[in-house]
Structure formats: structure tokens, C-alpha cells
Coordinates of C-alpha atoms in Angstrom, one line a residue:
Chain A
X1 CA 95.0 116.7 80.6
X2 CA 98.1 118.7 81.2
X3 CA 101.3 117.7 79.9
X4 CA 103.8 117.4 83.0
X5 CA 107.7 119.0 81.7
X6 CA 110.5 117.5 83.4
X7 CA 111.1 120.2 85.7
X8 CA 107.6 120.1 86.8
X9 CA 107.6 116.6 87.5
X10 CA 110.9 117.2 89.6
X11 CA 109.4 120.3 91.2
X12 CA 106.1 117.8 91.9
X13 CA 108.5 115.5 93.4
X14 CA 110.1 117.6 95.9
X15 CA 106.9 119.4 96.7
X16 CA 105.7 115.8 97.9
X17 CA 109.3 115.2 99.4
X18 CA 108.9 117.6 101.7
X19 CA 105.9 115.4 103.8
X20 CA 108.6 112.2 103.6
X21 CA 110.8 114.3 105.7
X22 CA 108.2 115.9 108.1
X23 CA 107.0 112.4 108.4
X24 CA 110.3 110.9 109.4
X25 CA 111.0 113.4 111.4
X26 CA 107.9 112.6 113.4
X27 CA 109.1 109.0 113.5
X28 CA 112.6 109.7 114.2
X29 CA 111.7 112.6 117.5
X30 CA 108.6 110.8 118.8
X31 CA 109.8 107.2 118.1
X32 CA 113.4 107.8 119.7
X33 CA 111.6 109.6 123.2
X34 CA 108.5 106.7 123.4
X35 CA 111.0 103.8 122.3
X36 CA 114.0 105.5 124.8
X37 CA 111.2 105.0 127.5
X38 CA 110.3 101.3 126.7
X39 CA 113.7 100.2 126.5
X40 CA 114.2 101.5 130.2
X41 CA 111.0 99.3 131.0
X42 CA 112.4 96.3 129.1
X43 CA 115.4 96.1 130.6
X44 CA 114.1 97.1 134.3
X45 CA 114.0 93.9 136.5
X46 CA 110.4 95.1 137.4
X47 CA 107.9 93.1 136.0
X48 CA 105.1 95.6 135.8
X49 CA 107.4 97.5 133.6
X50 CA 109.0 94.7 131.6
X51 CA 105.6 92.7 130.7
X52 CA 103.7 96.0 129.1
X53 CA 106.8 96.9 127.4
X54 CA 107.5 93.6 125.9
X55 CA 103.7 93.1 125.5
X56 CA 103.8 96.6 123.4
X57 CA 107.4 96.1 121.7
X58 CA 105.7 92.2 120.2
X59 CA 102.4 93.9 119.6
X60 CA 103.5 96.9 117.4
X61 CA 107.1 95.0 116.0
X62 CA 104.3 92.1 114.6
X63 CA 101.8 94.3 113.2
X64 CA 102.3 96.0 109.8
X65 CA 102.3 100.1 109.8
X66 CA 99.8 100.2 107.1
X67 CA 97.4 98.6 109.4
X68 CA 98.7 100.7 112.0
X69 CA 98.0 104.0 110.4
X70 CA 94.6 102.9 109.0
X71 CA 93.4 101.2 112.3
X72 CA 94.7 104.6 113.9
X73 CA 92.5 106.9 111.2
X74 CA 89.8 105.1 110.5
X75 CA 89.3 102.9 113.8
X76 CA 89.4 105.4 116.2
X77 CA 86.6 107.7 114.1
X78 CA 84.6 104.1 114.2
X79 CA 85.0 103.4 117.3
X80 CA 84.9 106.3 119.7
X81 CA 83.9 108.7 117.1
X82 CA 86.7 111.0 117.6
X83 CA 88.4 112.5 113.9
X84 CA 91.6 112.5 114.7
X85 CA 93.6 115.1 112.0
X86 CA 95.8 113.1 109.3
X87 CA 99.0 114.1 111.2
X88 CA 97.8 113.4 114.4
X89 CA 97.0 110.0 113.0
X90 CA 100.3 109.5 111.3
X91 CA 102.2 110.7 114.4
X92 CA 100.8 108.6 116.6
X93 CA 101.6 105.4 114.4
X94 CA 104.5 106.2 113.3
X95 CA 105.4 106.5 116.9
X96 CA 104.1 103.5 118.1
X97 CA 105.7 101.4 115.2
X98 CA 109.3 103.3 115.2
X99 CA 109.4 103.0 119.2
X100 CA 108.4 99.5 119.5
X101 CA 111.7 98.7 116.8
X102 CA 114.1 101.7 118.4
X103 CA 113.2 100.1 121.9
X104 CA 114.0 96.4 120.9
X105 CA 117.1 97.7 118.8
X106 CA 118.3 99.3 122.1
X107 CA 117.5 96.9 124.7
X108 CA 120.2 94.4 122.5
X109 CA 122.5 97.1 122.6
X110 CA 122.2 97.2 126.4
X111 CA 122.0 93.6 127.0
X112 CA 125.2 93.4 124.9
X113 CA 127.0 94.7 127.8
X114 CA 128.6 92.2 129.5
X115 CA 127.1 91.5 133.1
X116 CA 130.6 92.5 134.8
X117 CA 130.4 96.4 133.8
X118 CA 127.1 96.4 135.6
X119 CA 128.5 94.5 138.8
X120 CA 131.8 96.9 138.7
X121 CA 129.7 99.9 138.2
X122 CA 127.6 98.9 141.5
X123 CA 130.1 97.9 143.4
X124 CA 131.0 101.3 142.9
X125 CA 128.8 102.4 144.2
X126 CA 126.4 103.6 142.0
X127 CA 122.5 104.0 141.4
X128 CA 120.8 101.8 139.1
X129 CA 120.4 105.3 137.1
X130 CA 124.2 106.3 137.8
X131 CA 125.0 103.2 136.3
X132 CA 122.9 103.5 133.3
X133 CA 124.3 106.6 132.9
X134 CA 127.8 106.4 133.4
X135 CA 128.7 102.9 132.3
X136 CA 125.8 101.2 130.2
X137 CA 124.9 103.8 128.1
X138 CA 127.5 105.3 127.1
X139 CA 129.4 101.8 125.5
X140 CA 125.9 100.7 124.5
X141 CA 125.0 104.3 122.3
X142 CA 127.8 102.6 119.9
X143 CA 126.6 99.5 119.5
X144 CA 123.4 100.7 118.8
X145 CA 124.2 102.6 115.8
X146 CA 124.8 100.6 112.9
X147 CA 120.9 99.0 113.5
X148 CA 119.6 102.4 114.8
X149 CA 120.6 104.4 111.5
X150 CA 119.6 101.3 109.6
X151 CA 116.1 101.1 111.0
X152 CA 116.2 104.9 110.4
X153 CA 116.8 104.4 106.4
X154 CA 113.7 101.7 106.6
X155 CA 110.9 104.7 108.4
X156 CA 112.3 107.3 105.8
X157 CA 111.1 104.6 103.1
X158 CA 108.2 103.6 105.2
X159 CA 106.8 107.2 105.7
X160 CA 105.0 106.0 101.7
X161 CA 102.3 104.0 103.8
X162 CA 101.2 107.1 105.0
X163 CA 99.5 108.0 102.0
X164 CA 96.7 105.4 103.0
X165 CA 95.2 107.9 105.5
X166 CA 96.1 111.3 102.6
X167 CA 99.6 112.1 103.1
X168 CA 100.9 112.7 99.3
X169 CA 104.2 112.1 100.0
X170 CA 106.9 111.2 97.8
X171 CA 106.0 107.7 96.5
X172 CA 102.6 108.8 96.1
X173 CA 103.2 111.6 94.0
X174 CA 105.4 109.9 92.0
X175 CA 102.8 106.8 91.4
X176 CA 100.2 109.6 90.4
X177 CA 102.4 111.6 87.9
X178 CA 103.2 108.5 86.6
X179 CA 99.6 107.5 85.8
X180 CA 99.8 110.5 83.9
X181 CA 102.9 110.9 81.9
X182 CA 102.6 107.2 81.4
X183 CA 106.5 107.3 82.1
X184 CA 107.0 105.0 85.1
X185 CA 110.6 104.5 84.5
X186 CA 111.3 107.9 84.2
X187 CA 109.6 109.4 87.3
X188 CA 109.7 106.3 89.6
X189 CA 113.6 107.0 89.0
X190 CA 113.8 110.2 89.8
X191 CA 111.8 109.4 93.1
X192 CA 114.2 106.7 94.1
X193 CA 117.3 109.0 93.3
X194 CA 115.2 111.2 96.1
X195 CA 115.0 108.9 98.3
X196 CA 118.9 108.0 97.9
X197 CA 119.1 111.7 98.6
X198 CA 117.5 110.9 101.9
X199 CA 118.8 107.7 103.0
X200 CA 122.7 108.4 102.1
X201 CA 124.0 110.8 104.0
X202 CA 122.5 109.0 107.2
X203 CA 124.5 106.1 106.0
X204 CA 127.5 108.4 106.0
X205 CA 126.8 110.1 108.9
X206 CA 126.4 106.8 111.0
X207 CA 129.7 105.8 110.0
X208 CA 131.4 109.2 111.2
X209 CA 129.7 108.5 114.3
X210 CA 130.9 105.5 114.6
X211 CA 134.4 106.3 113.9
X212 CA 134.1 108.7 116.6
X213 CA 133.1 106.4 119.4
X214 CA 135.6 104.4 118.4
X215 CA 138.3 105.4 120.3
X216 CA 136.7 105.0 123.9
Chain B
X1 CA 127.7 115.1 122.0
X2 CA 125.7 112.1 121.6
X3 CA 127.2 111.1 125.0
X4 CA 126.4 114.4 126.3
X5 CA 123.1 114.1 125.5
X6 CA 122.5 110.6 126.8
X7 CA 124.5 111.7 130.1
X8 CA 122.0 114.5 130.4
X9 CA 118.9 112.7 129.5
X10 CA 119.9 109.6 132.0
X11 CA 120.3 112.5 134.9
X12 CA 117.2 114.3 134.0
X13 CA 115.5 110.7 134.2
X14 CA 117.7 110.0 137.3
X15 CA 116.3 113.1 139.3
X16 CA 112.6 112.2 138.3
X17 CA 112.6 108.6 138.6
X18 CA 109.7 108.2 140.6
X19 CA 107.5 110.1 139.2
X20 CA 108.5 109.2 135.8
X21 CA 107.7 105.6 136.7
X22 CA 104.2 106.6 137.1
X23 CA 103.3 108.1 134.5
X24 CA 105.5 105.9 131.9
X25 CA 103.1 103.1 133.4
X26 CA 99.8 105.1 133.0
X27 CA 101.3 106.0 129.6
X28 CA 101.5 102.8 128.4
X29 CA 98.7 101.2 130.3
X30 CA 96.4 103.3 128.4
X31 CA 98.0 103.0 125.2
X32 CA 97.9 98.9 125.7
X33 CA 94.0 99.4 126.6
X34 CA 93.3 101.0 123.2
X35 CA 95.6 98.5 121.5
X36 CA 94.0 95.6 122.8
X37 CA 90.2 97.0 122.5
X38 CA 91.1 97.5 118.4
X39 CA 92.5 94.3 118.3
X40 CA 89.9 92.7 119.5
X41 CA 88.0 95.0 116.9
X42 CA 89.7 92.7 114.5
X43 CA 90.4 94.2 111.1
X44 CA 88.2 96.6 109.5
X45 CA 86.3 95.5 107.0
X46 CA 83.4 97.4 105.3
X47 CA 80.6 95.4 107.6
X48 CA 82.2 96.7 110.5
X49 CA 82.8 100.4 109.5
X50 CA 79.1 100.2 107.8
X51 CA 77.4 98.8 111.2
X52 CA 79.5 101.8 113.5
X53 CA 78.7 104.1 110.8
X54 CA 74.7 102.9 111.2
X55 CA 75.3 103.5 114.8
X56 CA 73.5 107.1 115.8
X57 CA 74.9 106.9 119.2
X58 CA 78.4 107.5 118.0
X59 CA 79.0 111.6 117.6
X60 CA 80.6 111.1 114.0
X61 CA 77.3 109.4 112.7
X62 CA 74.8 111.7 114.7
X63 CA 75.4 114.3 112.2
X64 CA 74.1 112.0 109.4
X65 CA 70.8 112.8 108.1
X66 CA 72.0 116.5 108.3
X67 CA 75.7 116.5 105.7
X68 CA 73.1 118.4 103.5
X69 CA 72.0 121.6 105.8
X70 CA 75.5 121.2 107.4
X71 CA 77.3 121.7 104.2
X72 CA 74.8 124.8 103.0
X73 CA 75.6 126.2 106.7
X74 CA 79.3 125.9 107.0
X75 CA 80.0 126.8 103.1
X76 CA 81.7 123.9 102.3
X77 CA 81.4 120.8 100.8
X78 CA 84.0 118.1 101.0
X79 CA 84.6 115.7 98.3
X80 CA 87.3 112.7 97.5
X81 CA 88.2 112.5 93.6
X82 CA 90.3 110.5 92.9
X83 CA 94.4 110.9 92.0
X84 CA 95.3 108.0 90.2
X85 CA 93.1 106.8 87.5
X86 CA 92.9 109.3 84.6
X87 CA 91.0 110.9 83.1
X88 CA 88.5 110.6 86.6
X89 CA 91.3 111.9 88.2
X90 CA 95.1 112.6 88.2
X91 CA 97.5 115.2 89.7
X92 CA 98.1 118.1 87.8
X93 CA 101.5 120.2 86.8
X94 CA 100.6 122.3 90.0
X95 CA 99.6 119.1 92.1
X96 CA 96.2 119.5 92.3
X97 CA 93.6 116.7 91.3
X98 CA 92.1 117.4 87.8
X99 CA 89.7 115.0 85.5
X100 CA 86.2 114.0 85.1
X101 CA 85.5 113.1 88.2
X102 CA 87.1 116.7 89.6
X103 CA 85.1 118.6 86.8
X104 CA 81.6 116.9 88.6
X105 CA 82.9 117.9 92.0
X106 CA 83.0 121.1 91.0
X107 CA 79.6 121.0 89.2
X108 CA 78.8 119.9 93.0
X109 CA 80.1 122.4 94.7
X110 CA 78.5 125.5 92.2
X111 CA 75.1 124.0 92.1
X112 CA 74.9 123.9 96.0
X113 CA 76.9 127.5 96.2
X114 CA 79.2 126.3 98.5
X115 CA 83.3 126.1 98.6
X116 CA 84.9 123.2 97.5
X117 CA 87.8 121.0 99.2
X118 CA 89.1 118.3 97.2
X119 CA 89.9 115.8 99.1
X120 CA 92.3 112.6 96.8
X121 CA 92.0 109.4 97.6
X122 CA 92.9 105.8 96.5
X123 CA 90.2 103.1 96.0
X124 CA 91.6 101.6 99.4
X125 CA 90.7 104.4 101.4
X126 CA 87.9 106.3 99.6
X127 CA 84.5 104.2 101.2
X128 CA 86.3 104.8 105.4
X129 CA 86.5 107.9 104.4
X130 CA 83.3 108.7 103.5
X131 CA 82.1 106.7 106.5
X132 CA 83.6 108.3 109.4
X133 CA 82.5 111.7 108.1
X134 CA 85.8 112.9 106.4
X135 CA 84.0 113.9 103.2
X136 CA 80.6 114.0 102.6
X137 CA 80.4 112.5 99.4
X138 CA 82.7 110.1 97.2
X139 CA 82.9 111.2 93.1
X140 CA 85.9 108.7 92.6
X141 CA 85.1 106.6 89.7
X142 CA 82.8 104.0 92.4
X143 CA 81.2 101.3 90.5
X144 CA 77.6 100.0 92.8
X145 CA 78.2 96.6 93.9
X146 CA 74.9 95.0 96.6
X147 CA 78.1 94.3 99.1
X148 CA 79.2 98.1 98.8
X149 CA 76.1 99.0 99.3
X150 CA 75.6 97.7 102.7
X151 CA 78.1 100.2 103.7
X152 CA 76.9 103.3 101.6
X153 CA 74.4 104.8 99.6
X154 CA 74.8 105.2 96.1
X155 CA 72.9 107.9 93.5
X156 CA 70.3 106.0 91.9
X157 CA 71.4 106.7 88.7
X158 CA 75.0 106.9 87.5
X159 CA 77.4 110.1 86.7
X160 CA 79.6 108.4 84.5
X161 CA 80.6 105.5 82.2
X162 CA 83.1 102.6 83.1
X163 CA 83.1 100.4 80.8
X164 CA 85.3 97.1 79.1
X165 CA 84.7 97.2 75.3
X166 CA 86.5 96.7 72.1
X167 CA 88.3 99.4 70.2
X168 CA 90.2 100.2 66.8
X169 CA 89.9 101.6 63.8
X170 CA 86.7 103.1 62.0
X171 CA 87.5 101.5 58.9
X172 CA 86.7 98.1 60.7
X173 CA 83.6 96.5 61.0
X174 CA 82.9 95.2 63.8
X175 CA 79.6 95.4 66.1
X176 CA 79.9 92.3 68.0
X177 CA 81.7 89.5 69.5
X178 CA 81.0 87.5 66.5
X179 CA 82.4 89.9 64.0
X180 CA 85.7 89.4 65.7
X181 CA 86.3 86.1 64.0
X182 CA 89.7 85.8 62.1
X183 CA 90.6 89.4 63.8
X184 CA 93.4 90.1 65.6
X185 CA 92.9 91.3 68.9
X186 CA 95.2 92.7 71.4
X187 CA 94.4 93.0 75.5
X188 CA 96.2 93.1 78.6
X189 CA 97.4 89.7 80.2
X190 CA 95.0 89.1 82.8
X191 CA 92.9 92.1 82.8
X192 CA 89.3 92.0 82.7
X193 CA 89.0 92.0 79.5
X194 CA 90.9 89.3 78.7
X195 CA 89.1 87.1 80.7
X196 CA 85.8 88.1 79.0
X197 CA 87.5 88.0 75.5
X198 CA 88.6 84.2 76.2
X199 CA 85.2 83.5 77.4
X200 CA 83.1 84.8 74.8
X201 CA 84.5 85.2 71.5
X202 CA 84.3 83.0 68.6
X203 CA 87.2 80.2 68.3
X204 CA 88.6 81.6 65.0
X205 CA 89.8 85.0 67.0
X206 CA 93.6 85.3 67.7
X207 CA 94.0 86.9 71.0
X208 CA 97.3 89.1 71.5
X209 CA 98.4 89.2 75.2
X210 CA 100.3 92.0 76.6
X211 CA 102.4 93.0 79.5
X212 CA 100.3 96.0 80.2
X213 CA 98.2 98.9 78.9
X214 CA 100.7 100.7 77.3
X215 CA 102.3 98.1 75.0
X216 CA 98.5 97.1 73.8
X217 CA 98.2 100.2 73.1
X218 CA 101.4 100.6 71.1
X219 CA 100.5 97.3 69.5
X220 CA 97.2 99.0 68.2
X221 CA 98.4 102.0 67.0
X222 CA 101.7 100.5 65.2
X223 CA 98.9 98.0 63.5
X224 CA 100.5 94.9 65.1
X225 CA 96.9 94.0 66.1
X226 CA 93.4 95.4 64.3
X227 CA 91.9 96.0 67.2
X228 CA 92.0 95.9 71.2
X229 CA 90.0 95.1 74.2
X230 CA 90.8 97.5 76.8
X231 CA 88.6 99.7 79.3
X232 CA 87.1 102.7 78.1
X233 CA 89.2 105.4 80.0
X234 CA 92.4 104.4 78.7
X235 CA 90.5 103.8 75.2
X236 CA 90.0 107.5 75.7
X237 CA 92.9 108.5 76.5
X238 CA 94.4 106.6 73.0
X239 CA 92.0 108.3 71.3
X240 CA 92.0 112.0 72.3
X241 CA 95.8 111.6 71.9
X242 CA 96.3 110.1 68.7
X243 CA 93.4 111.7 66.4
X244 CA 94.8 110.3 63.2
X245 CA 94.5 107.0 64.3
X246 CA 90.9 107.4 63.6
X247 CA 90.0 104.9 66.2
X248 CA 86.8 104.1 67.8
X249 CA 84.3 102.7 70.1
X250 CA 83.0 98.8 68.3
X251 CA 80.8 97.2 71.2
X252 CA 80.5 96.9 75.1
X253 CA 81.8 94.1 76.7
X254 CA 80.8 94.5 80.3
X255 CA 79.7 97.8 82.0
X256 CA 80.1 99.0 85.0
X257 CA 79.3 102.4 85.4
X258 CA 80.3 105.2 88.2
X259 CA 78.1 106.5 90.8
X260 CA 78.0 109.0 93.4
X261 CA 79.0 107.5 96.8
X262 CA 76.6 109.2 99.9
X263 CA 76.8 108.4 103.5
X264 CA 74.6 105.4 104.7
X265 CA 71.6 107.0 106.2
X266 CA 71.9 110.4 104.9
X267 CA 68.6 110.5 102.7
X268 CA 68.3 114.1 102.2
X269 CA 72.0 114.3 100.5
X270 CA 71.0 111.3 98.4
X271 CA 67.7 113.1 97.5
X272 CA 69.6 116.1 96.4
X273 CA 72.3 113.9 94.7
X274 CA 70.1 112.5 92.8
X275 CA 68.2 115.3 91.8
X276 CA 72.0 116.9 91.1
X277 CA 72.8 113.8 88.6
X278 CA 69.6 113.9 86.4
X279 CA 70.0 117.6 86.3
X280 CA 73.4 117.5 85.0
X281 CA 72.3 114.3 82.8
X282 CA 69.3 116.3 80.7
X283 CA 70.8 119.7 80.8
X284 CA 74.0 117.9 78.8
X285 CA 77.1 119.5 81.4
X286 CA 78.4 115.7 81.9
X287 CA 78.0 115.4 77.9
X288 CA 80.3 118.1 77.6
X289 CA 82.7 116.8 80.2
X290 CA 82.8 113.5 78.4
X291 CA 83.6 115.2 75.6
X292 CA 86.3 116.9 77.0
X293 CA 88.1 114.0 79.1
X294 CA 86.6 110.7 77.3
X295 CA 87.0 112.2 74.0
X296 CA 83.3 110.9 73.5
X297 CA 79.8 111.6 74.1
X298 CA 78.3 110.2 77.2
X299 CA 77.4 106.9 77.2
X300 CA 75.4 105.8 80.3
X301 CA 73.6 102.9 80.2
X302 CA 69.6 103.5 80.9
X303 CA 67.5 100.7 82.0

């Protein structure tokens, strides 16, 4: 067995950090579009719209991603017989599971509004859309991020299921080398220092954003 | 900016509304569809992969009785080996999977002429993936169980040892779990072994618990205990690394050797696996494997 040098277990590390992000990434793009959409439905006083949406925001919001992704990977072969790729897999759970959270996330945002800004707003005038748009939106965007950016710090850490269909990701790799070097401490650390990496600067970033919405 | 994109996505949504409606309801009325028809699927557990998997109507299955010719036509041969249970299998300094278990993949992959693609995978995932056709066959350290067999097919003879036995120096002598009395005896807090220790040695032993593999370890070699119970990867691991140490195999407490794993139904890859495995057996290559990962010769229990 090879010995693993700190600089190759760093170099290891950031080879497999590489899938965290494309795997967030996923989550983040395809979660914010899908869970964008349910939230419209959810808050729509349709009920053909609201009842699947709150049907799909309790189903995926109450199941656990790891059974997500496997169900995804493995279920689908068993049951229809169709392979679907490993990123196919993980972007279609990660979706499902980031969406169902953003949408919920979202919807309180919205709701948060106070009942009178949707009255002026029509009596405006406007379209339900217009309102949306003009009014809701806008004073609900910063509401929504403190929980938004700290949802997005929990998928970044919760891309490490993904290695149950094959992604070696970050906390995979790191649980690996450390079954060789038989240092745990030392690479499990560096892997969370990673992830700090990761999750930090979003931190940061929410709070400009915040600070920048502020004044309206 | 992030109001200027919400503006612009709220307009875009605005002029499209109807049509959007549509299809988000399509959307998600198919989605819900597949959700509820997994769910009602219920979890997957190895009976239910085994019985779609024993299915030939479904595509992924129909290919069965043919992984052998299909893997000679394509080129290829997949295989999962494992990544986290040295020396089977462990990443490498360039990432790539390395260990016993590798080393008999690639005997795999030479004898049939073929490429090979590694695939890694964790004892949680390694039998689905096997089933639903992502590999064709499973060298990852699989012990033979009757319940995992009603999902897969195993070689009929095994590739490797796995075993729980008791280690330590050569200058003691012990050959049995009544030689241990009045020894010292180190194992890890609620491992297998321990619970076979407890249960079968002689009153007089004194049985040192530890936290986990590595401080047992430690407590062997810095003499703390005179010998340890511990499985006999990680026994060979302790030995290939500390030579002076002088250590060595005493007895077998329980085995529970590795076997190639083979896709229910797909007789002709068993045939040939099997055929593979004696092969290798006789002509000594897993010796020499053992050698170099277990630190010892083979030692595969014959009936």
C-alpha cells in the first residue's frame, strides 16, 4: 500500500472537492428553477396547483435524500429498467429535495407579506403577476435570504450522500484516505476546513446581500 | 440585481402564464405519479431488487444469461472493488482503488482479454449495483450468507480469506482458545471478536477492551497486552508494517471468507467464475497476492 504525503492527501481532497461543488451547483440551479415553480403553485389560490405542490413539498421535505438518491438509482433500474447515469440520478434528487425546501422556504417569505401590500397593489390596478412582480417579490427576496443561504450551506454538506449511488466527493474521499493513512483526525480536518471553505463565504455573501436590500 | 432578475423572471412568467400553467401541471403530475408508484414500492430491500432482477421481462435483466458473451463482445468488463476496507481495497495517492480485491479484478479482466473499469463501492451499495446491471460482477470483500444469496449468485468456492482470529507474538504459544488462560488479551469494544472472545474462552483469560482498532493495535505492539483478537486484514496490515514485531497468526476464531458476487441467473458468468477462481487457486496468483497485501500465504478454508 502506498503511503499518502500530506500534499497528496490535500491534492486527493480537492480532486474529490470538485464533485461537492458540481453537485451543489446542481442543487442550487435546478432546485432554485423547480422549487421557484412550486412556490408559485403553493401560494396560487388554485387548488389544482396548491394540493400537488404541497403534496410534493410534504413528500420530498419528509423523506431523507439518501433514500431519495438510492430510490432514484437503483429504483428506477428495478422498476422500469431504465439506467439512469450517476449524474442524472443525483440531479434529479437533488432537485427534487432542494426544491421541495427552497419552495417551502419561499412560500413563508411571501406569506410574510402582509395582506394589505397585496390589496394596495390590486387596487392598483395590477395583474396577479404584476403584483407578484412589482410588490410581493421584491420585499419578500429579503426575507428569504437568511433561510435561503442557510438551507444552501446544509445541500453543500448534503451533496456527501451522493456517494451512495458513486459520486467520490469530498467526505467520501476523505473517509477512504483515512482508512488508509489511519489518521482520521488529520484528514477528516482538513476536509472540514474544505467545507468551511465552501460554506463561508456564502455566509458572508448573504449578509452583503442583505445589507443591500436593506435600505428599500 | 437580484431584483432585476426576479422582475425579469416574474415578466417572462407573466407573458407565458397560460401556457406555463400547463405544463408546470403536467410537470408535476408526472413527477407525483412516479413518486407515489415508488412509494408504494416501499423501500428496497434485497427481496425486492432480487425478485425485479429475476424478472426477464424487464430490459435491464433480459441481458442476463448473456454478461459473459456481452463482456467478450464489447471489450469490457465492469467490476466494483471496494474503496474502503484495506488491504481488499483503498484509494490510492492518485485516487484510484488499489488492494487485493483490485489485484483479482484485474486477474479478471487479463484472463478474459478484455478492458477493465473499476467501479468503487461501499458495502451499502455494492449487491443494487450488481443487480440492475451496473457491473457485472462484485470482487468487494462479499462474504456468502443463504439470505444474500436469494439475491445473487456467489462463486462456489471463495477468492479470499476473511477471517476473526487471534494474533501476537511468535514467541507465544498458543493454538487454541484454551491456551489463552492467564493471557492477556486485547480486542475492540464490541467487535466481533469480542463477542466471540467473551463467549468462548476460558474464565482465567483477562480481556482488554479498546476504543477501536488502532489503540488494540498500539496496545499489542507496546506489549500492554500479549496478544490480540482482531480480523485478519487489519492483523495484516500490523504485521506487514511492523516486521520486527515478529507477530503472527495463533488460531481461527470464526471465518468468513470472500466470494465473487455474479448476477442471479447468469449461469454461464458463474461457470466461468468459477472455473476463473480454481484456476487462480492451483496456479498460486492469489498466493502471491496474499503475500503481497495479507502479508501471508493464502489461507482458504476447503471443505
Amino acid at each position: 500500500m502506498q503511503d499518502f504525503t500530506l500534499s497528496q492527501i490535500i491534492t486527493n481532497l480537492l480532486l474529490a472537492t470538485r464533485w461537492t461543488i458540481a453537485l451543489s451547483a446542481i442543487a442550487f440551479i435546478g432546485g432554485g428553477i423547480v422549487g421557484f415553480i412550486v412556490m408559485l403553485m403553493r401560494i396560487s389560490s388554485n387548488r389544482l396547483l396548491r394540493w400537488p405542490s404541497m403534496l410534493y413539498i410534504e413528500l420530498f421535505e419528509a423523506t431523507p435524500l439518501i433514500m431519495q438518491l438510492f430510490l432514484v438509482f437503483f429504483g428506477i433500474s428495478v422498476v422500469f429498467g431504465i439506467n439512469l447515469t450517476t449524474w442524472t440520478a443525483a440531479a434529479i434528487s437533488l432537485t427534487t429535495y432542494t426544491s421541495a425546501f427552497l419552495a417551502d422556504i419561499w412560500r413563508g417569505a411571501v406569506e410574510a407579506i402582509p395582506i394589505g401590500q397585496w390589496e394596495a397593489s390590486k387596487a392598483l390596478g395590477f395583474s396577479y403577476f404584476r403584483q407578484l412582480q412589482k410588490v410581493i417579490l421584491p420585499q419578500a427576496v429579503r426575507a428569504s435570504i437568511p433561510p435561503t443561504v442557510g438551507f444552501a450551506v446544509q445541500v453543500i454538506k448534503g451533496t456527501s450522500l451522493a456517494s451512495v449511488i458513486g459520486f467520490i466527493e469530498l467526505t467520501r474521499s476523505a473517509s477512504s484516505i483515512s482508512n488508509v493513512t489511519f489518521q482520521p483526525f488529520l484528514v477528516y480536518s482538513m476536509a472540514a476546513a474544505i467545507y468551511f471553505c465552501l460554506c463561508f463565504p456564502l455566509s458572508l455573501w448573504s449578509r452583503r446581500l442583505e445589507s443591500q436590500f436593506s435600505y428599500q | 440585481m437580484l431584483i432585476f432578475m426576479s422582475r425579469f423572471l416574474a415578466q417572462k412568467l407573466n407573458i407565458r402564464l397560460p401556457r406555463a400553467k400547463a405544463l408546470i401541471a403536467i410537470a408535476l403530475s408526472s413527477m407525483l405519479a412516479f413518486t407515489v408508484f415508488a412509494c408504494s414500492n416501499g423501500s428496497i430491500t434485497a427481496q425486492d431488487v432480487s425478485d425485479g432482477s429475476a424478472n426477464a421481462d424487464t430490459p435491464a435483466v433480459a441481458t442476463v444469461s448473456g454478461t459473459l458473451n456481452q463482456v467478450l463482445d464489447a471489450g469490457v468488463i465492469k467490476i466494483a472493488v471496494p474503496q474502503d476496507s484495506p488491504p481488499f481495497g483503498s484509494v490510492g495517492t492518485d485516487g484510484e482503488p488499489q488492494g487485493y480485491d483490485v489485484e483479482v479484478a484485474k486477474l479478471v479482466a487479463e484472463s478474459l482479454e478484455v478492458e477493465l473499469e473499476l467501479i468503487p463501492v461501499t458495502s451499502t451499495n455494492r449487491i443494487p449495483y450488481l443487480e440492475t446491471g451496473r457491473v457485472d460482477l462484485v470482487i468487494s470483500s462479499l462474504g456468502a450468507t443463504p439470505e444474500r444469496a436469494k439475491a445473487i449468485y456467489f462463486s462456489s468456492i471463495p477468492y479470499a480469506p476473511f477471517f476473526s482470529g487471534v494474533y501476537g507474538s511468535a514467541s507465544q504459544s498458543v493454538s487454541s482458545y484454551e491456551d489463552l488462560a492467564g493471557k492477556t488479551v486485547g480486542v475492540t469494544q464490541g467487535a466481533l471478536e469480542d463477542l466471540e472472545l467473551s463467549d468462548k474462552a476460558p474464565e482465567s483469560i483477562e480481556i482488554k477492551r479498546f476504543e477501536d482498532n488502532s489503540v488494540t493495535i498500539s496496545a499489542l505492539l507496546s506489549n500492554q497486552v500479549e496478544l490480540i483478537a482482531t480480523g485478519n486484514t487489519i492483523a495484516g496490515e500490523v504485521i506487514k508494517n511492523n516486521p520486527d514485531a515478529n507477530i503472527e497468526s495463533k488460531f481461527v476464531m470464526k471465518n468468513s471468507p470472500c466470494y465473487i458476487g455474479v448476477r442471479r441467473g447468469d449461469l454461464d458468468m458463474l461457470e466461468w467464475v468459477n472455473v476463473f477462481v480454481r484456476h487462480k487457486r492451483f496456479s498460486g496468483e492469489f498466493d502471491t497476492l496474499s503475500q503481497e497485501w495479507f502479508g501471508q500465504p493464502l489461507e482458504v478454508p476447503g471443505f
